PDB file of C-alpha atoms in Angstrom:
ATOM      1  CA  MET A 158     -16.306 -71.024 -58.220  1.00 95.00           C
ATOM      2  CA  LYS A 159     -16.436 -67.496 -56.989  1.00 98.00           C
ATOM      3  CA  ALA A 160     -19.027 -65.025 -57.950  1.00 98.00           C
ATOM      4  CA  VAL A 161     -18.320 -61.190 -58.312  1.00 98.00           C
ATOM      5  CA  LEU A 162     -20.805 -58.478 -59.420  1.00 98.00           C
ATOM      6  CA  THR A 163     -20.161 -55.568 -62.141  1.00 98.00           C
ATOM      7  CA  ILE A 164     -22.375 -52.518 -61.737  1.00 98.00           C
ATOM      8  CA  ALA A 165     -21.319 -50.406 -64.799  1.00 98.00           C
ATOM      9  CA  GLY A 166     -22.238 -49.054 -68.112  1.00 97.00           C
ATOM     10  CA  SER A 167     -22.033 -50.969 -71.362  1.00 97.00           C
ATOM     11  CA  ASP A 168     -19.679 -50.260 -73.927  1.00 97.00           C
ATOM     12  CA  SER A 169     -20.755 -51.240 -77.325  1.00 97.00           C
ATOM     13  CA  GLY A 170     -17.297 -51.454 -78.717  1.00 96.00           C
ATOM     14  CA  GLY A 171     -16.413 -54.027 -76.027  1.00 96.00           C
ATOM     15  CA  GLY A 172     -13.322 -52.813 -74.690  1.00 95.00           C
ATOM     16  CA  ALA A 173     -14.487 -51.147 -71.565  1.00 96.00           C
ATOM     17  CA  GLY A 174     -17.524 -51.238 -69.109  1.00 96.00           C
ATOM     18  CA  ILE A 175     -19.516 -54.103 -68.419  1.00 98.00           C
ATOM     19  CA  GLN A 176     -17.887 -56.246 -71.349  1.00 98.00           C
ATOM     20  CA  ALA A 177     -14.271 -55.731 -70.007  1.00 98.00           C
ATOM     21  CA  ASP A 178     -15.405 -56.689 -66.654  1.00 98.00           C
ATOM     22  CA  LEU A 179     -16.705 -59.782 -67.641  1.00 98.00           C
ATOM     23  CA  LYS A 180     -14.075 -60.782 -69.936  1.00 98.00           C
ATOM     24  CA  THR A 181     -11.734 -60.000 -66.669  1.00 98.00           C
ATOM     25  CA  PHE A 182     -13.698 -61.985 -64.681  1.00 98.00           C
ATOM     26  CA  SER A 183     -13.273 -65.015 -66.838  1.00 97.00           C
ATOM     27  CA  ALA A 184      -9.633 -64.531 -67.036  1.00 97.00           C
ATOM     28  CA  HIS A 185      -9.537 -64.932 -63.541  1.00 97.00           C
ATOM     29  CA  GLY A 186     -11.699 -67.982 -63.150  1.00 97.00           C
ATOM     30  CA  VAL A 187     -14.581 -66.193 -61.354  1.00 98.00           C
ATOM     31  CA  TYR A 188     -18.070 -66.220 -62.126  1.00 98.00           C
ATOM     32  CA  GLY A 189     -19.301 -62.709 -63.568  1.00 98.00           C
ATOM     33  CA  ALA A 190     -22.983 -61.298 -63.072  1.00 98.00           C
ATOM     34  CA  SER A 191     -23.603 -57.730 -64.115  1.00 98.00           C
ATOM     35  CA  VAL A 192     -25.911 -54.528 -63.518  1.00 98.00           C
ATOM     36  CA  ILE A 193     -26.176 -52.183 -66.393  1.00 98.00           C
ATOM     37  CA  THR A 194     -26.273 -48.474 -65.406  1.00 97.00           C
ATOM     38  CA  ALA A 195     -26.334 -46.864 -68.952  1.00 96.00           C
ATOM     39  CA  VAL A 196     -25.617 -47.926 -72.478  1.00 97.00           C
ATOM     40  CA  THR A 197     -23.320 -46.339 -74.239  1.00 96.00           C
ATOM     41  CA  ALA A 198     -22.925 -45.839 -78.355  1.00 97.00           C
ATOM     42  CA  GLN A 199     -19.058 -46.556 -78.290  1.00 95.00           C
ATOM     43  CA  ASN A 200     -16.308 -47.662 -80.545  1.00 95.00           C
ATOM     44  CA  THR A 201     -12.322 -47.243 -80.573  1.00 94.00           C
ATOM     45  CA  LYS A 202     -12.769 -43.482 -81.456  1.00 93.00           C
ATOM     46  CA  GLY A 203     -15.249 -42.077 -79.020  1.00 91.00           C
ATOM     47  CA  VAL A 204     -18.510 -41.899 -77.329  1.00 91.00           C
ATOM     48  CA  TYR A 205     -21.356 -41.099 -79.801  1.00 95.00           C
ATOM     49  CA  GLY A 206     -24.268 -41.423 -77.219  1.00 95.00           C
ATOM     50  CA  ILE A 207     -25.442 -42.500 -73.696  1.00 93.00           C
ATOM     51  CA  PHE A 208     -28.668 -43.969 -72.535  1.00 97.00           C
ATOM     52  CA  GLU A 209     -29.022 -43.988 -68.801  1.00 96.00           C
ATOM     53  CA  ILE A 210     -31.139 -46.805 -67.191  1.00 98.00           C
ATOM     54  CA  GLU A 211     -33.712 -45.800 -64.706  1.00 98.00           C
ATOM     55  CA  PRO A 212     -32.555 -45.888 -61.067  1.00 98.00           C
ATOM     56  CA  SER A 213     -35.186 -47.736 -59.598  1.00 98.00           C
ATOM     57  CA  PHE A 214     -34.370 -50.400 -62.751  1.00 98.00           C
ATOM     58  CA  VAL A 215     -30.743 -50.431 -61.762  1.00 98.00           C
ATOM     59  CA  GLU A 216     -31.879 -51.308 -58.041  1.00 98.00           C
ATOM     60  CA  LEU A 217     -34.184 -53.853 -59.184  1.00 98.00           C
ATOM     61  CA  GLN A 218     -31.235 -55.495 -61.279  1.00 98.00           C
ATOM     62  CA  ILE A 219     -28.826 -55.415 -57.905  1.00 98.00           C
ATOM     63  CA  LYS A 220     -31.302 -56.814 -55.645  1.00 98.00           C
ATOM     64  CA  THR A 221     -32.272 -59.720 -58.127  1.00 98.00           C
ATOM     65  CA  VAL A 222     -29.001 -60.965 -58.332  1.00 98.00           C
ATOM     66  CA  LEU A 223     -27.845 -60.488 -54.678  1.00 98.00           C
ATOM     67  CA  GLU A 224     -30.879 -62.128 -53.262  1.00 98.00           C
ATOM     68  CA  ASP A 225     -29.963 -65.397 -55.636  1.00 98.00           C
ATOM     69  CA  ILE A 226     -26.173 -65.336 -56.079  1.00 98.00           C
ATOM     70  CA  ASP A 227     -23.314 -65.705 -53.408  1.00 98.00           C
ATOM     71  CA  ILE A 228     -21.500 -62.328 -54.366  1.00 98.00           C
ATOM     72  CA  LYS A 229     -18.113 -62.389 -53.121  1.00 98.00           C
ATOM     73  CA  ALA A 230     -16.965 -59.148 -54.568  1.00 98.00           C
ATOM     74  CA  ILE A 231     -18.554 -56.094 -56.321  1.00 98.00           C
ATOM     75  CA  LYS A 232     -16.641 -53.770 -58.981  1.00 98.00           C
ATOM     76  CA  ILE A 233     -18.494 -50.280 -59.372  1.00 98.00           C
ATOM     77  CA  GLY A 234     -17.729 -48.612 -62.512  1.00 97.00           C
ATOM     78  CA  MET A 235     -19.734 -45.918 -64.681  1.00 94.00           C
ATOM     79  CA  LEU A 236     -22.996 -44.395 -62.924  1.00 95.00           C
ATOM     80  CA  SER A 237     -23.428 -41.341 -64.980  1.00 89.00           C
ATOM     81  CA  ASN A 238     -25.712 -39.462 -63.008  1.00 94.00           C
ATOM     82  CA  ALA A 239     -26.500 -38.558 -59.252  1.00 96.00           C
ATOM     83  CA  ASP A 240     -29.760 -40.213 -58.850  1.00 97.00           C
ATOM     84  CA  ILE A 241     -28.201 -43.706 -60.076  1.00 97.00           C
ATOM     85  CA  ILE A 242     -25.137 -43.186 -57.593  1.00 97.00           C
ATOM     86  CA  GLN A 243     -27.551 -42.383 -54.934  1.00 97.00           C
ATOM     87  CA  CYS A 244     -29.619 -45.386 -55.685  1.00 97.00           C
ATOM     88  CA  VAL A 245     -26.557 -47.651 -55.853  1.00 98.00           C
ATOM     89  CA  ALA A 246     -25.186 -46.611 -52.419  1.00 98.00           C
ATOM     90  CA  SER A 247     -28.630 -46.910 -51.030  1.00 97.00           C
ATOM     91  CA  THR A 248     -29.152 -50.500 -52.179  1.00 97.00           C
ATOM     92  CA  LEU A 249     -25.385 -51.709 -51.064  1.00 98.00           C
ATOM     93  CA  LYS A 250     -25.053 -49.813 -47.609  1.00 95.00           C
ATOM     94  CA  ASP A 251     -26.711 -52.936 -45.912  1.00 93.00           C
ATOM     95  CA  LYS A 252     -24.205 -55.315 -47.494  1.00 94.00           C
ATOM     96  CA  PRO A 253     -20.843 -54.587 -45.607  1.00 93.00           C
ATOM     97  CA  SER A 254     -19.449 -57.977 -45.688  1.00 95.00           C
ATOM     98  CA  ILE A 255     -19.328 -57.825 -49.731  1.00 98.00           C
ATOM     99  CA  PRO A 256     -15.883 -55.755 -50.510  1.00 98.00           C
ATOM    100  CA  ILE A 257     -16.632 -52.847 -53.002  1.00 98.00           C
ATOM    101  CA  VAL A 258     -14.116 -51.685 -55.371  1.00 98.00           C
ATOM    102  CA  LEU A 259     -15.125 -48.655 -56.718  1.00 98.00           C
ATOM    103  CA  ASP A 260     -13.529 -47.042 -60.062  1.00 97.00           C
ATOM    104  CA  PRO A 261     -14.939 -43.620 -60.337  1.00 95.00           C
ATOM    105  CA  VAL A 262     -15.038 -43.719 -64.195  1.00 89.00           C
ATOM    106  CA  MET A 263     -15.306 -39.670 -64.816  1.00 85.00           C
ATOM    107  CA  VAL A 264     -14.215 -39.474 -68.578  1.00 75.00           C
ATOM    108  CA  ALA A 265     -13.455 -42.165 -71.364  1.00 68.00           C
ATOM    109  CA  LYS A 266      -9.965 -42.487 -72.911  1.00 66.00           C
ATOM    110  CA  SER A 267     -11.285 -40.479 -75.964  1.00 63.00           C
ATOM    111  CA  LYS A 268     -11.972 -37.419 -73.290  1.00 65.00           C
ATOM    112  CA  ASP A 269     -15.799 -37.941 -73.466  1.00 71.00           C
ATOM    113  CA  ILE A 270     -17.348 -37.142 -69.952  1.00 72.00           C
ATOM    114  CA  LEU A 271     -18.934 -40.162 -68.640  1.00 75.00           C
ATOM    115  CA  LEU A 272     -20.176 -38.906 -64.958  1.00 82.00           C
ATOM    116  CA  LYS A 273     -22.132 -35.523 -64.690  1.00 79.00           C
ATOM    117  CA  PRO A 274     -20.105 -32.935 -62.542  1.00 81.00           C
ATOM    118  CA  GLU A 275     -23.184 -32.314 -59.865  1.00 85.00           C
ATOM    119  CA  ALA A 276     -23.040 -36.243 -59.534  1.00 92.00           C
ATOM    120  CA  ILE A 277     -19.403 -36.195 -58.080  1.00 92.00           C
ATOM    121  CA  LYS A 278     -20.357 -34.718 -54.583  1.00 93.00           C
ATOM    122  CA  VAL A 279     -23.112 -37.335 -54.531  1.00 95.00           C
ATOM    123  CA  LEU A 280     -20.432 -40.053 -55.143  1.00 96.00           C
ATOM    124  CA  ILE A 281     -18.318 -38.765 -52.038  1.00 95.00           C
ATOM    125  CA  GLU A 282     -20.982 -38.281 -49.920  1.00 96.00           C
ATOM    126  CA  TYR A 283     -22.738 -41.598 -50.443  1.00 96.00           C
ATOM    127  CA  LEU A 284     -20.762 -44.127 -52.168  1.00 97.00           C
ATOM    128  CA  LEU A 285     -17.218 -43.665 -50.834  1.00 97.00           C
ATOM    129  CA  PRO A 286     -18.056 -44.349 -47.381  1.00 97.00           C
ATOM    130  CA  ILE A 287     -19.101 -47.949 -48.023  1.00 98.00           C
ATOM    131  CA  THR A 288     -16.388 -48.652 -50.417  1.00 98.00           C
ATOM    132  CA  HIS A 289     -13.448 -51.156 -49.691  1.00 98.00           C
ATOM    133  CA  LEU A 290     -11.527 -49.618 -52.406  1.00 98.00           C
ATOM    134  CA  VAL A 291     -11.390 -46.608 -54.760  1.00 98.00           C
ATOM    135  CA  THR A 292      -9.335 -46.608 -57.835  1.00 97.00           C
ATOM    136  CA  PRO A 293      -9.255 -43.009 -59.216  1.00 96.00           C
ATOM    137  CA  ASN A 294      -6.656 -42.051 -61.747  1.00 93.00           C
ATOM    138  CA  LEU A 295      -4.598 -38.766 -61.406  1.00 92.00           C
ATOM    139  CA  TYR A 296      -7.360 -36.865 -63.242  1.00 91.00           C
ATOM    140  CA  GLU A 297     -10.254 -38.261 -60.954  1.00 93.00           C
ATOM    141  CA  ALA A 298      -8.196 -37.978 -57.597  1.00 95.00           C
ATOM    142  CA  SER A 299      -7.581 -34.347 -58.520  1.00 93.00           C
ATOM    143  CA  ILE A 300     -10.863 -33.832 -58.928  1.00 92.00           C
ATOM    144  CA  ILE A 301     -12.120 -35.644 -55.758  1.00 95.00           C
ATOM    145  CA  ALA A 302      -9.226 -34.323 -53.665  1.00 96.00           C
ATOM    146  CA  GLU A 303      -9.559 -30.713 -55.087  1.00 94.00           C
ATOM    147  CA  ILE A 304      -5.665 -30.467 -55.312  1.00 96.00           C
ATOM    148  CA  GLU A 305      -3.359 -30.610 -58.590  1.00 95.00           C
ATOM    149  CA  ILE A 306      -1.251 -33.829 -58.886  1.00 94.00           C
ATOM    150  CA  SER A 307       2.072 -33.764 -60.682  1.00 90.00           C
ATOM    151  CA  THR A 308       4.200 -35.908 -58.433  1.00 91.00           C
ATOM    152  CA  VAL A 309       3.956 -38.773 -56.099  1.00 93.00           C
ATOM    153  CA  SER A 310       4.268 -37.000 -53.297  1.00 95.00           C
ATOM    154  CA  ASP A 311       1.081 -35.299 -54.339  1.00 96.00           C
ATOM    155  CA  MET A 312      -0.679 -38.702 -54.988  1.00 96.00           C
ATOM    156  CA  LYS A 313       0.137 -39.395 -51.479  1.00 97.00           C
ATOM    157  CA  LYS A 314      -1.520 -36.251 -50.330  1.00 98.00           C
ATOM    158  CA  ALA A 315      -4.528 -36.660 -52.585  1.00 97.00           C
ATOM    159  CA  ALA A 316      -4.787 -40.050 -51.185  1.00 98.00           C
ATOM    160  CA  LYS A 317      -4.960 -38.816 -47.525  1.00 98.00           C
ATOM    161  CA  ILE A 318      -7.585 -36.508 -48.543  1.00 98.00           C
ATOM    162  CA  ILE A 319      -9.761 -39.230 -50.110  1.00 98.00           C
ATOM    163  CA  LYS A 320      -9.204 -41.502 -47.256  1.00 98.00           C
ATOM    164  CA  SER A 321     -10.616 -38.890 -45.053  1.00 98.00           C
ATOM    165  CA  MET A 322     -13.959 -38.950 -46.952  1.00 97.00           C
ATOM    166  CA  GLY A 323     -14.975 -42.493 -45.870  1.00 97.00           C
ATOM    167  CA  THR A 324     -13.569 -45.041 -47.547  1.00 97.00           C
ATOM    168  CA  SER A 325     -11.654 -47.463 -46.526  1.00 98.00           C
ATOM    169  CA  ASN A 326      -8.884 -47.591 -48.738  1.00 98.00           C
ATOM    170  CA  VAL A 327      -7.297 -45.398 -51.692  1.00 98.00           C
ATOM    171  CA  LEU A 328      -5.469 -46.875 -54.914  1.00 98.00           C
ATOM    172  CA  ILE A 329      -4.168 -43.879 -57.069  1.00 97.00           C
ATOM    173  CA  LYS A 330      -3.217 -44.760 -60.200  1.00 94.00           C
ATOM    174  CA  GLY A 331      -0.033 -43.146 -61.721  1.00 87.00           C
ATOM    175  CA  GLY A 332      -0.255 -44.098 -65.204  1.00 71.00           C
ATOM    176  CA  HIS A 333      -0.163 -40.409 -66.591  1.00 67.00           C
ATOM    177  CA  LEU A 334       2.977 -39.416 -64.802  1.00 77.00           C
ATOM    178  CA  GLN A 335       6.441 -39.598 -66.333  1.00 72.00           C
ATOM    179  CA  GLY A 336       8.589 -42.461 -65.912  1.00 73.00           C
ATOM    180  CA  ASP A 337       7.570 -46.009 -64.604  1.00 80.00           C
ATOM    181  CA  ALA A 338       3.770 -46.532 -63.972  1.00 80.00           C
ATOM    182  CA  ILE A 339       3.590 -46.178 -59.954  1.00 93.00           C
ATOM    183  CA  ASP A 340       0.330 -46.665 -58.496  1.00 96.00           C
ATOM    184  CA  ILE A 341       0.066 -45.526 -54.788  1.00 97.00           C
ATOM    185  CA  LEU A 342      -2.159 -47.543 -52.029  1.00 98.00           C
ATOM    186  CA  TYR A 343      -2.787 -45.503 -48.809  1.00 98.00           C
ATOM    187  CA  THR A 344      -4.670 -48.131 -46.103  1.00 98.00           C
ATOM    188  CA  GLY A 345      -4.609 -45.079 -43.533  1.00 97.00           C
ATOM    189  CA  ASP A 346      -1.549 -46.853 -41.530  1.00 96.00           C
ATOM    190  CA  GLU A 347       0.805 -47.027 -44.768  1.00 97.00           C
ATOM    191  CA  PHE A 348       1.489 -46.191 -48.160  1.00 98.00           C
ATOM    192  CA  VAL A 349       2.376 -49.012 -50.322  1.00 98.00           C
ATOM    193  CA  GLU A 350       3.896 -48.359 -54.162  1.00 96.00           C
ATOM    194  CA  PHE A 351       3.169 -50.887 -56.668  1.00 96.00           C
ATOM    195  CA  THR A 352       5.462 -50.043 -59.645  1.00 90.00           C
ATOM    196  CA  SER A 353       5.975 -51.287 -63.297  1.00 86.00           C
ATOM    197  CA  PRO A 354       7.708 -50.307 -66.386  1.00 83.00           C
ATOM    198  CA  ARG A 355       5.904 -47.851 -68.966  1.00 82.00           C
ATOM    199  CA  LEU A 356       4.845 -49.412 -71.936  1.00 83.00           C
ATOM    200  CA  SER A 357       4.764 -47.973 -75.299  1.00 82.00           C
ATOM    201  CA  ASN A 358       1.846 -49.761 -76.923  1.00 86.00           C
ATOM    202  CA  ILE A 359      -1.063 -47.153 -77.180  1.00 87.00           C
ATOM    203  CA  HIS A 360      -3.802 -49.634 -77.109  1.00 89.00           C
ATOM    204  CA  THR A 361      -4.957 -48.825 -73.442  1.00 91.00           C
ATOM    205  CA  HIS A 362      -8.940 -48.466 -73.855  1.00 93.00           C
ATOM    206  CA  GLY A 363     -10.579 -49.989 -71.055  1.00 94.00           C
ATOM    207  CA  THR A 364      -7.575 -49.950 -68.708  1.00 94.00           C
ATOM    208  CA  GLY A 365      -9.062 -48.772 -65.450  1.00 94.00           C
ATOM    209  CA  CYS A 366     -12.089 -50.804 -66.005  1.00 96.00           C
ATOM    210  CA  THR A 367     -10.086 -54.041 -66.339  1.00 97.00           C
ATOM    211  CA  PHE A 368      -7.619 -53.381 -63.425  1.00 97.00           C
ATOM    212  CA  SER A 369     -10.411 -52.712 -60.914  1.00 98.00           C
ATOM    213  CA  ALA A 370     -12.595 -55.641 -62.311  1.00 98.00           C
ATOM    214  CA  SER A 371      -9.134 -57.734 -61.560  1.00 98.00           C
ATOM    215  CA  ILE A 372      -8.722 -56.497 -58.211  1.00 98.00           C
ATOM    216  CA  ALA A 373     -12.425 -57.425 -57.332  1.00 98.00           C
ATOM    217  CA  SER A 374     -11.531 -60.806 -58.436  1.00 98.00           C
ATOM    218  CA  ASN A 375      -8.686 -61.495 -56.551  1.00 98.00           C
ATOM    219  CA  LEU A 376     -10.309 -59.862 -53.598  1.00 98.00           C
ATOM    220  CA  ALA A 377     -13.345 -62.904 -54.463  1.00 98.00           C
ATOM    221  CA  ARG A 378     -10.794 -65.358 -54.503  1.00 98.00           C
ATOM    222  CA  GLY A 379      -9.597 -64.860 -51.077  1.00 98.00           C
ATOM    223  CA  PHE A 380      -6.443 -62.911 -51.858  1.00 98.00           C
ATOM    224  CA  ASP A 381      -5.714 -59.868 -49.009  1.00 98.00           C
ATOM    225  CA  LEU A 382      -5.937 -56.257 -50.746  1.00 98.00           C
ATOM    226  CA  LYS A 383      -2.233 -55.737 -51.109  1.00 98.00           C
ATOM    227  CA  ARG A 384      -1.713 -59.083 -52.928  1.00 98.00           C
ATOM    228  CA  SER A 385      -5.104 -58.639 -54.801  1.00 98.00           C
ATOM    229  CA  ILE A 386      -3.661 -55.188 -56.120  1.00 98.00           C
ATOM    230  CA  SER A 387      -0.327 -56.934 -56.914  1.00 97.00           C
ATOM    231  CA  LYS A 388      -1.565 -59.695 -58.758  1.00 97.00           C
ATOM    232  CA  SER A 389      -3.783 -57.253 -60.806  1.00 97.00           C
ATOM    233  CA  LYS A 390      -0.822 -54.810 -61.441  1.00 96.00           C
ATOM    234  CA  GLU A 391       0.937 -57.837 -63.235  1.00 96.00           C
ATOM    235  CA  TYR A 392      -2.468 -58.576 -65.166  1.00 97.00           C
ATOM    236  CA  ILE A 393      -3.045 -55.406 -66.354  1.00 96.00           C
ATOM    237  CA  THR A 394       0.419 -54.825 -67.517  1.00 94.00           C
ATOM    238  CA  ASN A 395       0.595 -57.854 -69.404  1.00 95.00           C
ATOM    239  CA  ALA A 396      -2.985 -57.165 -71.052  1.00 95.00           C
ATOM    240  CA  ILE A 397      -1.358 -53.815 -72.437  1.00 94.00           C
ATOM    241  CA  LYS A 398       1.590 -55.320 -73.603  1.00 93.00           C
ATOM    242  CA  ASN A 399      -0.261 -58.140 -75.344  1.00 94.00           C
ATOM    243  CA  ALA A 400      -3.039 -55.378 -76.707  1.00 93.00           C
ATOM    244  CA  PHE A 401      -3.205 -55.405 -80.537  1.00 90.00           C
ATOM    245  CA  PRO A 402      -5.371 -52.988 -83.060  1.00 92.00           C
ATOM    246  CA  ILE A 403      -9.087 -53.431 -83.204  1.00 93.00           C
ATOM    247  CA  GLY A 404     -10.862 -50.729 -85.198  1.00 93.00           C
ATOM    248  CA  LYS A 405      -9.259 -47.383 -86.033  1.00 94.00           C
ATOM    249  CA  GLY A 406      -8.808 -45.492 -82.660  1.00 93.00           C
ATOM    250  CA  ILE A 407      -7.690 -46.491 -79.305  1.00 93.00           C
ATOM    251  CA  SER A 408      -7.849 -50.228 -78.853  1.00 94.00           C
ATOM    252  CA  PRO A 409      -8.851 -52.026 -75.941  1.00 95.00           C
ATOM    253  CA  VAL A 410      -6.308 -53.969 -73.912  1.00 95.00           C
ATOM    254  CA  ASN A 411      -6.015 -58.013 -74.308  1.00 96.00           C
ATOM    255  CA  HIS A 412      -8.179 -58.993 -71.248  1.00 96.00           C
ATOM    256  CA  LEU A 413      -7.699 -62.582 -72.460  1.00 94.00           C
ATOM    257  CA  TYR A 414      -3.748 -62.904 -73.357  1.00 94.00           C
ATOM    258  CA  ASN A 415      -3.274 -65.982 -70.930  1.00 87.00           C
ATOM    259  CA  GLN A 416      -5.960 -67.867 -72.531  1.00 82.00           C
ATOM    260  CA  SER A 417      -5.259 -70.730 -75.050  1.00 66.00           C
ATOM    261  CA  PHE A 418      -8.151 -71.270 -77.491  1.00 65.00           C
ATOM    262  CA  VAL A 419      -8.574 -74.533 -79.620  1.00 53.00           C
TER     263      VAL A 419
END
């Protein structure tokens, strides 16, 4: 069994972050290890508190996992502050053989801020250059690229700007545009569009975490980047389609929709 590591925050409501990643890993038949960067008091209605882990302990978690387990891919999610970002980047910079999928989590579905503004520059300077793929949504891509995004053409322009910052590949998620859900991959050589019908289900908490964790899982399983994204696009579409209400707010996607239980 291939092993994948998630470096992210904990969602006490279970719909996003570490919890979503581990469920996604299990759904893909890979072994999940985890490094927690922050603990949130969170449910389907919002984020009520954030407790950040000391960077030195984040580093210890990463080193402890990597020295023992043969990790085939790494997914990075919520990092919360500049010191944690710099710590993660420094600890992983000497591991170029492990593909890193970075979901630059900046804001929760409830609109609560999850990445401090001063940390964005540090993410761009230190973390983007060591990532195999970065997966911003439109809001995140507009902040990183410093342009407004309202069309597919804007997405492609932003992808070029973000690619120039050092990352190997950029996948901008177009879920907030009108019409079909179009994601744009830019490799530096080509643009590739991944399209799926727009769904009416409002239960989409943890979509970004789940999608990036799925891509990391598929990379670990040996699929190339385009095939990994294609398979993950199908997975997240079905996870949204099969989501159901849990709690009183925006419920999570159904990570285990394709599993049978006795």
